[in-house]
mmCIF file of C-alpha atoms in Angstrom:
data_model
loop_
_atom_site.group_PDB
_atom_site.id
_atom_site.type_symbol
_atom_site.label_atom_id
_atom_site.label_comp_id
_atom_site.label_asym_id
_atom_site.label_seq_id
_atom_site.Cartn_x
_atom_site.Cartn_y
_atom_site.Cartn_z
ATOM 1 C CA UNK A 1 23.196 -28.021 -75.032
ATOM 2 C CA UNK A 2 20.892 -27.470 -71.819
ATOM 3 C CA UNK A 3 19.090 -30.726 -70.548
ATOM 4 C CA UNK A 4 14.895 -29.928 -70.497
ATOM 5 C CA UNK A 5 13.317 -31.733 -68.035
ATOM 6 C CA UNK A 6 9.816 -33.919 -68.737
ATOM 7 C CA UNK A 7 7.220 -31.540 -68.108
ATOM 8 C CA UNK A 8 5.201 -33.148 -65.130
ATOM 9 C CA UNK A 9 1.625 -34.745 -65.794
ATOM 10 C CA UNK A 10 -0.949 -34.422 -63.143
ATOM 11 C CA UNK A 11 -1.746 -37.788 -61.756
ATOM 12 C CA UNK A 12 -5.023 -39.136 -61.170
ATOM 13 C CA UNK A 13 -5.903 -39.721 -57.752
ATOM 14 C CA UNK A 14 -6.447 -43.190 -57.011
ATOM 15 C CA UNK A 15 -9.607 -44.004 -55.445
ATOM 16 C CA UNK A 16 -11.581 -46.969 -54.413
ATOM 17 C CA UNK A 17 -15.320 -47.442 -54.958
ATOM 18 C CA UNK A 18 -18.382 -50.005 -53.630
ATOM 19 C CA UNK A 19 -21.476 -49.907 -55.375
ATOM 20 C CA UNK A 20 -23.748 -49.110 -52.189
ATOM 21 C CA UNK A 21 -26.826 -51.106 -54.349
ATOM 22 C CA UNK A 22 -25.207 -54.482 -55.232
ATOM 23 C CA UNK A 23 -23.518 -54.277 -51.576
ATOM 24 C CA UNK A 24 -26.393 -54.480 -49.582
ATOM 25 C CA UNK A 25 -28.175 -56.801 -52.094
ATOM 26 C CA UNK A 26 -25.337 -59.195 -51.923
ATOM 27 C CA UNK A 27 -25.840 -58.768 -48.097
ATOM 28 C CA UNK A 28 -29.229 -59.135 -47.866
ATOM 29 C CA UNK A 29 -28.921 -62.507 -50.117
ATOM 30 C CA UNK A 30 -26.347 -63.549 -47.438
ATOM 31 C CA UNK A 31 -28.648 -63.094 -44.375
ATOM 32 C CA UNK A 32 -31.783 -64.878 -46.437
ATOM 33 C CA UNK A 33 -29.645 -67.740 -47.119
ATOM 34 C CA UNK A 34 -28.143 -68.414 -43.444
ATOM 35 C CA UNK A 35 -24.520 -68.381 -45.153
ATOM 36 C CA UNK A 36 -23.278 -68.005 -41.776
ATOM 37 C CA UNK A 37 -24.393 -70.951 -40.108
ATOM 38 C CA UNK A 38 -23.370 -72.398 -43.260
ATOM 39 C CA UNK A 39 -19.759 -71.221 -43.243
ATOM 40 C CA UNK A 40 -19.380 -72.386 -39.928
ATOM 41 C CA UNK A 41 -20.464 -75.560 -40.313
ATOM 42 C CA UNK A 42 -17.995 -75.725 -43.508
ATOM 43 C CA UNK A 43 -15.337 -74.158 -41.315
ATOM 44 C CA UNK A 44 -15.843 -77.442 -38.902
ATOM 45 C CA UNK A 45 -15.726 -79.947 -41.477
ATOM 46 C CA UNK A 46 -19.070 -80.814 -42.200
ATOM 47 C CA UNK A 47 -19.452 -79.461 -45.920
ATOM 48 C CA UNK A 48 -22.595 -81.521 -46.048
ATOM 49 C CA UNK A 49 -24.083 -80.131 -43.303
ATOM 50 C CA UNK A 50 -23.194 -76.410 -44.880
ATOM 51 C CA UNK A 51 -24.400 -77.322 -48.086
ATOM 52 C CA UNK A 52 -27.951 -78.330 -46.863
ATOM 53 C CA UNK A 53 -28.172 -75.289 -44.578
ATOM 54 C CA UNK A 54 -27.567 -73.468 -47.712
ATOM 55 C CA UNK A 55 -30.047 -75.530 -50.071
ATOM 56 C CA UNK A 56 -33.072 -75.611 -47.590
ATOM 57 C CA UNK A 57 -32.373 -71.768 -46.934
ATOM 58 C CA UNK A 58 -33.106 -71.038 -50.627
ATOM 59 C CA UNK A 59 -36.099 -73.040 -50.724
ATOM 60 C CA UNK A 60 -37.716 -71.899 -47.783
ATOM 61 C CA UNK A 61 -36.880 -68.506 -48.221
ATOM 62 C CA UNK A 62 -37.634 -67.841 -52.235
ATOM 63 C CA UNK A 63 -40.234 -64.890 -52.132
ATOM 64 C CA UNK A 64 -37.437 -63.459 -50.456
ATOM 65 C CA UNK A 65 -34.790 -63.682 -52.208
ATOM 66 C CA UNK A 66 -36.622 -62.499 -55.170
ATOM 67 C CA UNK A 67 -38.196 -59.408 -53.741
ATOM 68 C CA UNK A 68 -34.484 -58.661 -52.527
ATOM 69 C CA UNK A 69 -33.392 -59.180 -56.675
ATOM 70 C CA UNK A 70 -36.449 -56.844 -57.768
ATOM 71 C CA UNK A 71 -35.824 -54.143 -55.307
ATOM 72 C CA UNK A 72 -31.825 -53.909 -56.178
ATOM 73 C CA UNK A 73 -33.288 -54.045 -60.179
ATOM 74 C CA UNK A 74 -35.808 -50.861 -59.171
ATOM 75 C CA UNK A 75 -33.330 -49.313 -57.152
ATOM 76 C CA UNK A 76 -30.581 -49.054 -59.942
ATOM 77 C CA UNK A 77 -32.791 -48.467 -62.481
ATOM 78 C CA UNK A 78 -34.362 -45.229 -60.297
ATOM 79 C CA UNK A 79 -30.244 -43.843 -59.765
ATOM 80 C CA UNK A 80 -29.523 -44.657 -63.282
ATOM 81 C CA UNK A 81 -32.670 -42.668 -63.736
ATOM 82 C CA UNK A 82 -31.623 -39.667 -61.928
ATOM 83 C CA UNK A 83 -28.191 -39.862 -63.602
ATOM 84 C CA UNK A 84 -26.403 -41.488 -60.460
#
């Protein structure tokens, strides 16, 4: 009796993909809300400190953070749209 071999299955490539619109949303959010200052105060112990940076950043800077929301909301709705 002769031994077949497994026919061989094409694999998927593996591939690795950022949405470009929640990326630069979530970085824009980051910026508005001085998470780096914050961080670094964290990073030195005063979690206090970083939590108040953070708290004060979203009240002063609330227009802002919503026009950042809307514009990621129009933006995916105009590539889902175009069939992106």
């Amino acid at each position: 009796m002769v031994v077949r071999r497994k026919k061989r299955t094409a694999r998927r490539k593996r591939t690795f993909s950022v949405n470009l619109i929640e990326t630069g949303a979530g970085l824009a959010f980051l910026d508005a809300s001085n998470a780096g200052t914050a961080a670094q105060s964290m990073i030195k112990g005063d979690i206090a400190g970083g939590l108040k940076t953070l708290g004060d950043a979203f009240k002063s800077n609330k227009d802002q953070m919503i026009r950042i929301g809307a514009g990621a909301l129009a933006a995916k709705l105009v590539v889902g749209s175009l069939g992106g």
